[in-house]
Amino acid sequence: MPGPIASPSSATIAHPVAASSYKSAMALLASLFFIWGFITVINNTLLPHLRSVFELSYTQTTLIESVWFIAYFVASIPSARLIERVGYKKSMVIGLVMMAVGALGMIPAARLPSYGVTLCALFVIACGITLLQVAANPYVAVVGPADTASSRLNLVQAFNSLGATLAPLFGGYLILGRSTGGTANAEQVLTQAERLADAQAVQLPYLIVAVVLVLLAVAIARYPLPAMGGKRVAKAERGSHSLWRHRNLVFGIPAIFIYLIAEIGVANLFINFVSQPHIGNVTHEQASHYLFLLWGGMMVGRFAGSMLMRSISAESVLAGAAIGATVVMLVATFTTGPTAMWALIAVGLFHSVMFPTIFTLGIRGLGPLTEEGAGLLIMAIAGGALVVVQGWLADTYGLQNSFLLTAACELYVLFYAVWGAKPTNAFPATH
């Protein structure tokens, strides 16, 4: 790879790379999207496990995921600066190595066992994922033709969902399936000896994850990632324009932030919700199999969304998804039994297109400001940290009622699709 490329926005002012080059880059990036989707969703099986091991409340349980998403806020700007200094490929390798170090940190956390060390290990993993996100999302959005950016990002995000779909099976078998808490009914209280034994169950899966990450880092280090041609827009020229004159970005930042509250809240509380006697009346291990369907719906929805956006505007697809998500969340909140369970599963289908579509709409027309705009949108992923609010609502008003927060989040996404995503002061397209 040639000298360091300052930022993903370089592509917005560059000549398009050859189709064969960017397709090979897309194939590489798809593997990264897959692996970070896989690792992120392992948390969904890890959280009910840790809740049993450490006897946590819903608030304490969701705090674990909040720490994960705080990393996006903390690490986004340093990640962008690292990419500027060392380039895309080295940054991706560093990100994968960071994730491997965090995964290995889960082994001493399990041996102690320690809630604090667990939080630290997960934070390191999340910082590595943040570095990959800061590089990969804008890169995919601008590496090909501008008019298919939403379709392209939805396509690679589908591989992220493929990883997310397989993760519950992996975590359900190797974590929940090998622990007393994972195979017991929802109301069983574990002894101290059982909790200590259960804590050890995370060692093997995270060791496997660490080995895979190291192998992928080696593969990427040896891969000839195509460079994005062209020179970076001068800093003085970028400084003469204001980000805040672009409505699609101004409303897109809170749209990403608020959407993440919805997605993470559903995913993290899903197993606890489904295992309740008046909903699914199953064990945590069995509930993880239904979580597989939630993430599978996101994968299917992203492939379908990528196809739909070739003939239907991204805004229209996003609006339809927001309406569908609002309806099924209200059904999940106010009904019981299989109806409520399947409604919550169905929200994955509607959530599927939201992040990639909001992201590409948010940076649309930013021209020389794409670098800063993309960085702010990635930082907004920190919205997932506010899942702790839903944990507090679940403790205070009941788990099922806490999903009214999710329904409210879907309504903001609808507002963004209908009005907030319309660009103002857009720069001319460069492709």
CSV table of C-alpha atoms in Angstrom, one decimal:
chain,number,residue,atom,x,y,z
A,1,MET,CA,0.0,0.0,0.0
A,2,PRO,CA,1.3,3.5,-0.8
A,3,GLY,CA,1.8,6.2,1.9
A,4,PRO,CA,-0.8,6.8,4.5
A,5,ILE,CA,-4.2,8.0,3.4
A,6,ALA,CA,-5.4,10.7,5.6
A,7,SER,CA,-9.1,9.7,5.9
A,8,PRO,CA,-12.0,7.9,4.3
A,9,SER,CA,-13.0,11.3,2.8
A,10,SER,CA,-10.1,11.2,0.5
A,11,ALA,CA,-12.2,9.1,-1.8
A,12,THR,CA,-14.8,11.8,-2.1
A,13,ILE,CA,-12.3,14.0,-4.0
A,14,ALA,CA,-10.5,11.2,-5.7
A,15,HIS,CA,-10.9,9.5,-9.0
A,16,PRO,CA,-12.9,6.2,-8.6
A,17,VAL,CA,-10.7,3.2,-8.3
A,18,ALA,CA,-11.0,0.4,-10.9
A,19,ALA,CA,-14.1,-1.8,-10.4
A,20,SER,CA,-11.9,-4.9,-9.9
A,21,SER,CA,-9.9,-3.1,-7.2
A,22,TYR,CA,-12.8,-1.9,-5.2
A,23,LYS,CA,-14.5,-5.2,-5.4
A,24,SER,CA,-11.5,-6.9,-4.0
A,25,ALA,CA,-11.4,-4.3,-1.2
A,26,MET,CA,-15.1,-5.0,-0.6
A,27,ALA,CA,-14.4,-8.7,-0.2
A,28,LEU,CA,-11.7,-7.9,2.4
A,29,LEU,CA,-13.9,-5.5,4.3
A,30,ALA,CA,-16.8,-7.9,4.3
A,31,SER,CA,-14.6,-10.2,6.5
A,32,LEU,CA,-14.0,-7.4,8.9
A,33,PHE,CA,-17.7,-6.6,9.1
A,34,PHE,CA,-18.4,-10.3,9.7
A,35,ILE,CA,-15.9,-10.6,12.6
A,36,TRP,CA,-16.9,-7.5,14.5
A,37,GLY,CA,-20.6,-8.4,14.1
A,38,PHE,CA,-19.8,-11.8,15.5
A,39,ILE,CA,-17.8,-10.5,18.5
A,40,THR,CA,-20.3,-7.8,19.3
A,41,VAL,CA,-23.3,-10.2,19.5
A,42,ILE,CA,-21.4,-12.7,21.6
A,43,ASN,CA,-22.2,-10.1,24.3
A,44,ASN,CA,-25.9,-10.9,23.9
A,45,THR,CA,-25.2,-14.4,25.3
A,46,LEU,CA,-22.5,-13.2,27.6
A,47,LEU,CA,-24.7,-10.7,29.5
A,48,PRO,CA,-27.3,-13.1,30.9
A,49,HIS,CA,-24.4,-15.4,31.8
A,50,LEU,CA,-22.6,-12.6,33.7
A,51,ARG,CA,-25.9,-11.6,35.3
A,52,SER,CA,-26.1,-15.1,36.8
A,53,VAL,CA,-22.4,-15.3,37.8
A,54,PHE,CA,-22.3,-11.9,39.5
A,55,GLU,CA,-25.9,-11.7,40.6
A,56,LEU,CA,-26.5,-8.4,38.7
A,57,SER,CA,-29.6,-6.3,38.4
A,58,TYR,CA,-30.8,-5.3,34.9
A,59,THR,CA,-29.1,-1.9,35.4
A,60,GLN,CA,-25.8,-3.5,36.2
A,61,THR,CA,-26.1,-5.9,33.3
A,62,THR,CA,-26.7,-3.2,30.8
A,63,LEU,CA,-23.9,-1.2,32.3
A,64,ILE,CA,-21.6,-3.8,30.8
A,65,GLU,CA,-22.8,-3.0,27.3
A,66,SER,CA,-22.7,0.8,28.1
A,67,VAL,CA,-18.9,0.4,28.8
A,68,TRP,CA,-18.7,-1.3,25.4
A,69,PHE,CA,-20.3,1.6,23.6
A,70,ILE,CA,-18.5,4.3,25.6
A,71,ALA,CA,-15.4,3.0,23.7
A,72,TYR,CA,-16.9,4.4,20.5
A,73,PHE,CA,-17.0,7.9,22.0
A,74,VAL,CA,-13.5,7.6,23.5
A,75,ALA,CA,-11.7,5.9,20.7
A,76,SER,CA,-13.2,7.4,17.5
A,77,ILE,CA,-11.1,10.6,17.2
A,78,PRO,CA,-7.8,8.8,18.2
A,79,SER,CA,-8.7,6.1,15.6
A,80,ALA,CA,-9.1,8.7,12.9
A,81,ARG,CA,-5.7,10.2,13.8
A,82,LEU,CA,-4.1,6.8,13.8
A,83,ILE,CA,-5.5,6.1,10.3
A,84,GLU,CA,-4.0,9.5,9.2
A,85,ARG,CA,-0.6,8.5,10.5
A,86,VAL,CA,-0.3,4.9,9.5
A,87,GLY,CA,-2.9,4.3,6.8
A,88,TYR,CA,-5.9,1.9,6.4
A,89,LYS,CA,-4.2,-1.4,6.3
A,90,LYS,CA,-1.9,-1.0,9.4
A,91,SER,CA,-4.9,0.5,11.3
A,92,MET,CA,-7.0,-2.5,10.5
A,93,VAL,CA,-4.3,-4.8,11.7
A,94,ILE,CA,-3.8,-2.8,14.9
A,95,GLY,CA,-7.5,-2.9,15.5
A,96,LEU,CA,-7.6,-6.7,15.1
A,97,VAL,CA,-4.7,-7.1,17.5
A,98,MET,CA,-6.3,-4.9,20.1
A,99,MET,CA,-9.4,-7.0,19.9
A,100,ALA,CA,-7.3,-10.2,20.3
A,101,VAL,CA,-5.7,-8.7,23.4
A,102,GLY,CA,-9.1,-7.9,24.9
A,103,ALA,CA,-10.4,-11.4,24.1
A,104,LEU,CA,-7.4,-12.9,25.9
A,105,GLY,CA,-8.2,-10.6,28.8
A,106,MET,CA,-11.5,-12.4,29.3
A,107,ILE,CA,-9.5,-15.5,30.5
A,108,PRO,CA,-8.1,-13.9,33.7
A,109,ALA,CA,-11.4,-12.2,34.2
A,110,ALA,CA,-13.1,-15.6,34.2
A,111,ARG,CA,-10.4,-17.2,36.5
A,112,LEU,CA,-10.7,-14.5,39.2
A,113,PRO,CA,-13.7,-14.1,38.5
A,114,SER,CA,-13.9,-10.3,38.3
A,115,TYR,CA,-16.6,-7.9,37.1
A,116,GLY,CA,-14.1,-5.1,36.9
A,117,VAL,CA,-11.6,-7.0,34.8
A,118,THR,CA,-14.4,-8.2,32.5
A,119,LEU,CA,-15.4,-4.6,31.9
A,120,CYS,CA,-11.8,-3.6,31.1
A,121,ALA,CA,-11.4,-6.5,28.7
A,122,LEU,CA,-14.6,-5.7,26.8
A,123,PHE,CA,-13.6,-2.1,26.6
A,124,VAL,CA,-10.3,-3.0,24.9
A,125,ILE,CA,-12.2,-5.2,22.4
A,126,ALA,CA,-14.6,-2.4,21.7
A,127,CYS,CA,-11.8,0.1,21.1
A,128,GLY,CA,-10.4,-2.3,18.5
A,129,ILE,CA,-13.8,-2.6,16.8
A,130,THR,CA,-14.1,1.2,16.8
A,131,LEU,CA,-10.8,1.5,14.9
A,132,LEU,CA,-12.2,-0.9,12.3
A,133,GLN,CA,-15.5,1.0,12.1
A,134,VAL,CA,-13.9,4.4,11.6
A,135,ALA,CA,-11.9,3.1,8.7
A,136,ALA,CA,-14.4,0.7,7.1
A,137,ASN,CA,-17.8,2.4,7.1
A,138,PRO,CA,-16.8,5.6,5.3
A,139,TYR,CA,-14.4,3.6,3.0
A,140,VAL,CA,-17.2,1.4,1.8
A,141,ALA,CA,-19.5,4.4,1.3
A,142,VAL,CA,-17.1,6.3,-1.0
A,143,VAL,CA,-15.0,3.6,-2.6
A,144,GLY,CA,-17.5,3.1,-5.4
A,145,PRO,CA,-20.2,5.1,-7.3
A,146,ALA,CA,-21.9,7.7,-5.0
A,147,ASP,CA,-25.4,6.9,-6.2
A,148,THR,CA,-25.1,3.3,-4.9
A,149,ALA,CA,-23.4,4.1,-1.6
A,150,SER,CA,-26.4,3.1,0.6
A,151,SER,CA,-26.8,-0.2,-1.4
A,152,ARG,CA,-23.1,-1.0,-1.1
A,153,LEU,CA,-23.0,-0.3,2.7
A,154,ASN,CA,-26.1,-2.4,3.3
A,155,LEU,CA,-24.5,-5.2,1.4
A,156,VAL,CA,-21.3,-5.4,3.5
A,157,GLN,CA,-23.4,-4.8,6.6
A,158,ALA,CA,-25.3,-7.9,5.7
A,159,PHE,CA,-22.0,-9.8,6.3
A,160,ASN,CA,-21.9,-8.1,9.7
A,161,SER,CA,-25.3,-9.5,10.3
A,162,LEU,CA,-24.2,-12.9,9.2
A,163,GLY,CA,-21.6,-12.8,11.9
A,164,ALA,CA,-24.2,-11.6,14.3
A,165,THR,CA,-26.5,-14.4,13.3
A,166,LEU,CA,-23.9,-17.1,14.0
A,167,ALA,CA,-22.7,-15.6,17.3
A,168,PRO,CA,-25.7,-16.7,19.4
A,169,LEU,CA,-25.3,-20.3,18.3
A,170,PHE,CA,-21.6,-20.1,19.2
A,171,GLY,CA,-22.2,-18.4,22.5
A,172,GLY,CA,-25.3,-20.4,23.3
A,173,TYR,CA,-23.4,-23.7,22.9
A,174,LEU,CA,-20.0,-22.7,24.4
A,175,ILE,CA,-21.1,-20.3,27.1
A,176,LEU,CA,-24.7,-20.8,28.1
A,177,GLY,CA,-24.8,-24.5,27.1
A,178,ARG,CA,-21.8,-25.3,29.3
A,179,SER,CA,-23.0,-23.4,32.4
A,180,THR,CA,-25.5,-24.2,35.1
A,181,GLY,CA,-27.1,-20.7,34.8
A,182,GLY,CA,-27.5,-21.1,31.1
A,183,THR,CA,-29.4,-24.4,31.3
A,184,ALA,CA,-31.5,-23.7,34.4
A,185,ASN,CA,-34.9,-22.1,34.4
A,186,ALA,CA,-35.2,-18.4,34.7
A,187,GLU,CA,-36.1,-18.4,38.4
A,188,GLN,CA,-33.5,-20.8,39.7
A,189,VAL,CA,-31.0,-19.3,42.2
A,190,LEU,CA,-27.4,-20.6,41.8
A,191,THR,CA,-25.1,-21.5,44.7
A,192,GLN,CA,-21.7,-19.8,45.1
A,193,ALA,CA,-19.9,-22.9,43.8
A,194,GLU,CA,-22.1,-23.0,40.7
A,195,ARG,CA,-21.5,-19.4,39.9
A,196,LEU,CA,-17.7,-19.9,40.2
A,197,ALA,CA,-17.8,-22.9,37.9
A,198,ASP,CA,-20.0,-21.0,35.4
A,199,ALA,CA,-17.5,-18.1,35.3
A,200,GLN,CA,-14.9,-20.5,33.7
A,201,ALA,CA,-17.2,-21.2,30.8
A,202,VAL,CA,-16.1,-18.0,28.9
A,203,GLN,CA,-12.4,-19.0,28.6
A,204,LEU,CA,-12.6,-21.4,25.7
A,205,PRO,CA,-14.8,-19.3,23.4
A,206,TYR,CA,-12.7,-16.2,23.9
A,207,LEU,CA,-9.5,-18.1,23.4
A,208,ILE,CA,-10.9,-19.3,20.0
A,209,VAL,CA,-11.9,-15.7,19.2
A,210,ALA,CA,-8.4,-14.4,20.0
A,211,VAL,CA,-6.8,-17.0,17.7
A,212,VAL,CA,-9.1,-16.2,14.8
A,213,LEU,CA,-8.4,-12.5,15.2
A,214,VAL,CA,-4.7,-13.0,15.1
A,215,LEU,CA,-5.0,-15.1,12.0
A,216,LEU,CA,-7.1,-12.5,10.3
A,217,ALA,CA,-4.7,-9.7,11.3
A,218,VAL,CA,-1.8,-11.7,9.6
A,219,ALA,CA,-3.9,-12.3,6.5
A,220,ILE,CA,-4.8,-8.6,6.2
A,221,ALA,CA,-1.2,-7.5,6.8
A,222,ARG,CA,-0.2,-9.6,3.8
A,223,TYR,CA,-3.1,-8.5,1.6
A,224,PRO,CA,-2.5,-5.8,-1.1
A,225,LEU,CA,-5.4,-3.5,-0.1
A,226,PRO,CA,-6.0,-1.1,-3.0
A,227,ALA,CA,-5.2,2.6,-2.3
A,228,MET,CA,-7.7,5.4,-2.9
A,229,GLY,CA,-6.3,7.7,-5.5
A,230,GLY,CA,-6.1,11.4,-5.3
A,231,LYS,CA,-4.9,14.0,-2.8
A,232,ARG,CA,-6.6,15.0,0.4
A,233,VAL,CA,-8.4,18.3,0.2
A,234,ALA,CA,-6.4,21.1,1.8
A,235,LYS,CA,-7.2,21.7,5.5
A,236,ALA,CA,-7.7,25.4,4.9
A,237,GLU,CA,-10.4,24.6,2.3
A,238,ARG,CA,-12.2,22.2,4.6
A,239,GLY,CA,-12.1,24.8,7.3
A,240,SER,CA,-13.9,27.4,5.2
A,241,HIS,CA,-17.1,25.3,5.3
A,242,SER,CA,-19.4,24.5,8.2
A,243,LEU,CA,-20.7,21.0,9.0
A,244,TRP,CA,-23.7,22.5,10.8
A,245,ARG,CA,-25.1,23.9,7.5
A,246,HIS,CA,-25.8,20.3,6.4
A,247,ARG,CA,-29.2,19.2,7.7
A,248,ASN,CA,-28.7,15.6,6.8
A,249,LEU,CA,-25.7,15.4,9.1
A,250,VAL,CA,-27.1,17.5,11.9
A,251,PHE,CA,-30.1,15.3,12.3
A,252,GLY,CA,-28.2,12.2,11.2
A,253,ILE,CA,-25.9,12.3,14.3
A,254,PRO,CA,-28.8,11.9,16.8
A,255,ALA,CA,-30.4,9.4,14.4
A,256,ILE,CA,-27.4,7.1,14.8
A,257,PHE,CA,-27.2,7.7,18.5
A,258,ILE,CA,-30.9,7.1,19.1
A,259,TYR,CA,-31.1,4.1,16.7
A,260,LEU,CA,-28.2,2.4,18.7
A,261,ILE,CA,-30.2,2.7,21.9
A,262,ALA,CA,-33.0,0.8,20.2
A,263,GLU,CA,-30.9,-1.9,18.6
A,264,ILE,CA,-28.7,-2.6,21.6
A,265,GLY,CA,-31.6,-2.5,24.1
A,266,VAL,CA,-33.5,-5.2,22.1
A,267,ALA,CA,-30.5,-7.4,21.6
A,268,ASN,CA,-29.2,-7.2,25.2
A,269,LEU,CA,-32.5,-7.9,26.9
A,270,PHE,CA,-33.8,-10.4,24.4
A,271,ILE,CA,-32.7,-13.6,26.2
A,272,ASN,CA,-34.1,-12.4,29.5
A,273,PHE,CA,-37.3,-11.3,27.9
A,274,VAL,CA,-37.9,-14.5,25.9
A,275,SER,CA,-37.1,-16.7,28.9
A,276,GLN,CA,-39.8,-15.2,31.1
A,277,PRO,CA,-42.6,-17.6,32.0
A,278,HIS,CA,-45.3,-15.4,30.4
A,279,ILE,CA,-43.4,-14.9,27.2
A,280,GLY,CA,-41.4,-17.9,26.0
A,281,ASN,CA,-40.9,-19.9,29.2
A,282,VAL,CA,-37.6,-21.3,28.0
A,283,THR,CA,-34.1,-21.5,29.4
A,284,HIS,CA,-31.4,-18.9,28.5
A,285,GLU,CA,-29.7,-21.5,26.3
A,286,GLN,CA,-33.0,-22.1,24.4
A,287,ALA,CA,-33.7,-18.4,24.2
A,288,SER,CA,-30.3,-17.9,22.5
A,289,HIS,CA,-31.6,-20.0,19.6
A,290,TYR,CA,-34.4,-17.4,19.1
A,291,LEU,CA,-31.8,-14.6,19.2
A,292,PHE,CA,-30.2,-16.4,16.2
A,293,LEU,CA,-33.5,-15.6,14.4
A,294,LEU,CA,-33.4,-11.9,15.4
A,295,TRP,CA,-30.0,-11.4,13.9
A,296,GLY,CA,-30.8,-13.6,11.0
A,297,GLY,CA,-33.7,-11.2,10.2
A,298,MET,CA,-31.2,-8.4,10.2
A,299,MET,CA,-29.0,-10.3,7.7
A,300,VAL,CA,-31.9,-11.0,5.4
A,301,GLY,CA,-33.1,-7.4,5.7
A,302,ARG,CA,-29.8,-6.0,4.7
A,303,PHE,CA,-29.5,-8.2,1.6
A,304,ALA,CA,-33.0,-7.2,0.7
A,305,GLY,CA,-32.4,-3.6,1.4
A,306,SER,CA,-29.4,-3.5,-0.8
A,307,MET,CA,-31.5,-4.8,-3.7
A,308,LEU,CA,-34.5,-2.5,-2.9
A,309,MET,CA,-32.3,0.6,-2.9
A,310,ARG,CA,-31.3,0.1,-6.5
A,311,SER,CA,-34.9,1.0,-7.5
A,312,ILE,CA,-36.4,2.8,-4.4
A,313,SER,CA,-34.9,5.8,-2.6
A,314,ALA,CA,-33.0,5.1,0.5
A,315,GLU,CA,-35.2,7.5,2.4
A,316,SER,CA,-38.4,5.6,1.5
A,317,VAL,CA,-36.9,2.2,2.5
A,318,LEU,CA,-35.8,3.8,5.8
A,319,ALA,CA,-39.2,5.3,6.5
A,320,GLY,CA,-41.0,1.9,5.8
A,321,ALA,CA,-38.5,0.2,8.2
A,322,ALA,CA,-39.1,2.7,10.9
A,323,ILE,CA,-42.9,2.3,10.7
A,324,GLY,CA,-42.6,-1.5,10.8
A,325,ALA,CA,-40.3,-1.4,13.8
A,326,THR,CA,-42.6,0.9,15.7
A,327,VAL,CA,-45.6,-1.4,15.2
A,328,VAL,CA,-43.8,-4.7,16.2
A,329,MET,CA,-42.3,-3.0,19.3
A,330,LEU,CA,-45.7,-1.9,20.5
A,331,VAL,CA,-47.0,-5.5,19.9
A,332,ALA,CA,-44.0,-6.9,22.0
A,333,THR,CA,-44.8,-4.4,24.8
A,334,PHE,CA,-48.6,-4.9,25.1
A,335,THR,CA,-49.0,-8.6,24.3
A,336,THR,CA,-47.7,-11.9,25.9
A,337,GLY,CA,-46.7,-15.4,24.9
A,338,PRO,CA,-45.5,-16.3,21.4
A,339,THR,CA,-47.1,-13.1,19.9
A,340,ALA,CA,-44.8,-10.9,22.0
A,341,MET,CA,-41.8,-13.1,21.4
A,342,TRP,CA,-42.2,-13.2,17.6
A,343,ALA,CA,-42.9,-9.5,17.5
A,344,LEU,CA,-39.5,-8.8,19.2
A,345,ILE,CA,-37.8,-11.2,16.8
A,346,ALA,CA,-39.4,-9.4,13.8
A,347,VAL,CA,-37.8,-6.1,14.8
A,348,GLY,CA,-34.5,-7.4,13.5
A,349,LEU,CA,-35.8,-7.4,10.0
A,350,PHE,CA,-36.8,-3.7,10.3
A,351,HIS,CA,-33.7,-2.6,12.1
A,352,SER,CA,-31.5,-4.2,9.4
A,353,VAL,CA,-31.3,-1.2,7.0
A,354,MET,CA,-31.2,1.5,9.6
A,355,PHE,CA,-27.6,2.0,10.5
A,356,PRO,CA,-26.0,1.8,7.0
A,357,THR,CA,-28.8,3.9,5.5
A,358,ILE,CA,-28.6,6.6,8.1
A,359,PHE,CA,-24.8,6.7,7.8
A,360,THR,CA,-24.8,7.1,4.0
A,361,LEU,CA,-27.6,9.7,4.1
A,362,GLY,CA,-25.7,11.5,6.8
A,363,ILE,CA,-22.5,12.0,4.8
A,364,ARG,CA,-24.3,12.6,1.5
A,365,GLY,CA,-23.2,15.9,-0.1
A,366,LEU,CA,-20.5,16.7,2.5
A,367,GLY,CA,-17.7,16.8,-0.1
A,368,PRO,CA,-14.5,18.0,1.7
A,369,LEU,CA,-16.3,17.7,5.0
A,370,THR,CA,-16.9,14.0,4.7
A,371,GLU,CA,-14.0,13.2,7.1
A,372,GLU,CA,-15.3,15.2,10.0
A,373,GLY,CA,-18.9,14.2,9.3
A,374,ALA,CA,-18.1,10.5,9.2
A,375,GLY,CA,-16.1,10.8,12.4
A,376,LEU,CA,-19.1,12.4,14.2
A,377,LEU,CA,-21.5,9.7,12.9
A,378,ILE,CA,-19.1,6.9,14.2
A,379,MET,CA,-18.9,8.7,17.6
A,380,ALA,CA,-22.7,8.7,17.7
A,381,ILE,CA,-22.5,4.9,18.0
A,382,ALA,CA,-21.8,5.7,21.6
A,383,GLY,CA,-25.6,6.0,21.9
A,384,GLY,CA,-25.6,2.2,22.6
A,385,ALA,CA,-24.1,3.2,26.0
A,386,LEU,CA,-27.5,4.6,27.0
A,387,VAL,CA,-28.9,1.1,27.0
A,388,VAL,CA,-28.3,1.4,30.8
A,389,VAL,CA,-31.4,3.7,30.8
A,390,GLN,CA,-33.5,0.8,29.5
A,391,GLY,CA,-32.0,-1.4,32.1
A,392,TRP,CA,-33.1,1.1,34.8
A,393,LEU,CA,-36.6,1.2,33.2
A,394,ALA,CA,-36.7,-2.6,33.3
A,395,ASP,CA,-35.8,-2.6,37.0
A,396,THR,CA,-38.3,0.2,37.8
A,397,TYR,CA,-41.3,-0.4,35.6
A,398,GLY,CA,-40.8,-4.0,34.3
A,399,LEU,CA,-38.8,-5.5,31.4
A,400,GLN,CA,-41.7,-5.5,29.0
A,401,ASN,CA,-42.6,-1.9,29.6
A,402,SER,CA,-39.0,-0.8,29.0
A,403,PHE,CA,-39.5,-1.5,25.3
A,404,LEU,CA,-41.6,1.6,25.0
A,405,LEU,CA,-38.3,3.4,24.9
A,406,THR,CA,-37.4,1.4,21.8
A,407,ALA,CA,-40.7,2.4,20.1
A,408,ALA,CA,-39.9,6.0,20.8
A,409,CYS,CA,-36.5,5.6,19.2
A,410,GLU,CA,-38.1,4.2,16.0
A,411,LEU,CA,-40.2,7.3,15.7
A,412,TYR,CA,-37.2,9.6,15.6
A,413,VAL,CA,-35.7,7.4,12.8
A,414,LEU,CA,-39.0,7.9,10.9
A,415,PHE,CA,-38.7,11.7,11.3
A,416,TYR,CA,-35.2,11.5,10.0
A,417,ALA,CA,-36.2,9.5,6.9
A,418,VAL,CA,-39.1,11.8,6.1
A,419,TRP,CA,-37.5,15.2,6.7
A,420,GLY,CA,-34.1,15.2,8.5
A,421,ALA,CA,-32.2,13.3,5.8
A,422,LYS,CA,-32.9,15.9,3.1
A,423,PRO,CA,-29.6,17.5,2.3
A,424,THR,CA,-28.9,21.2,2.5
A,425,ASN,CA,-25.9,23.0,1.0
A,426,ALA,CA,-24.7,19.8,-0.6
A,427,PHE,CA,-21.5,19.7,-2.5
A,428,PRO,CA,-21.7,18.3,-6.1
A,429,ALA,CA,-21.2,14.5,-6.3
A,430,THR,CA,-17.6,13.6,-7.4
A,431,HIS,CA,-18.3,10.2,-8.9
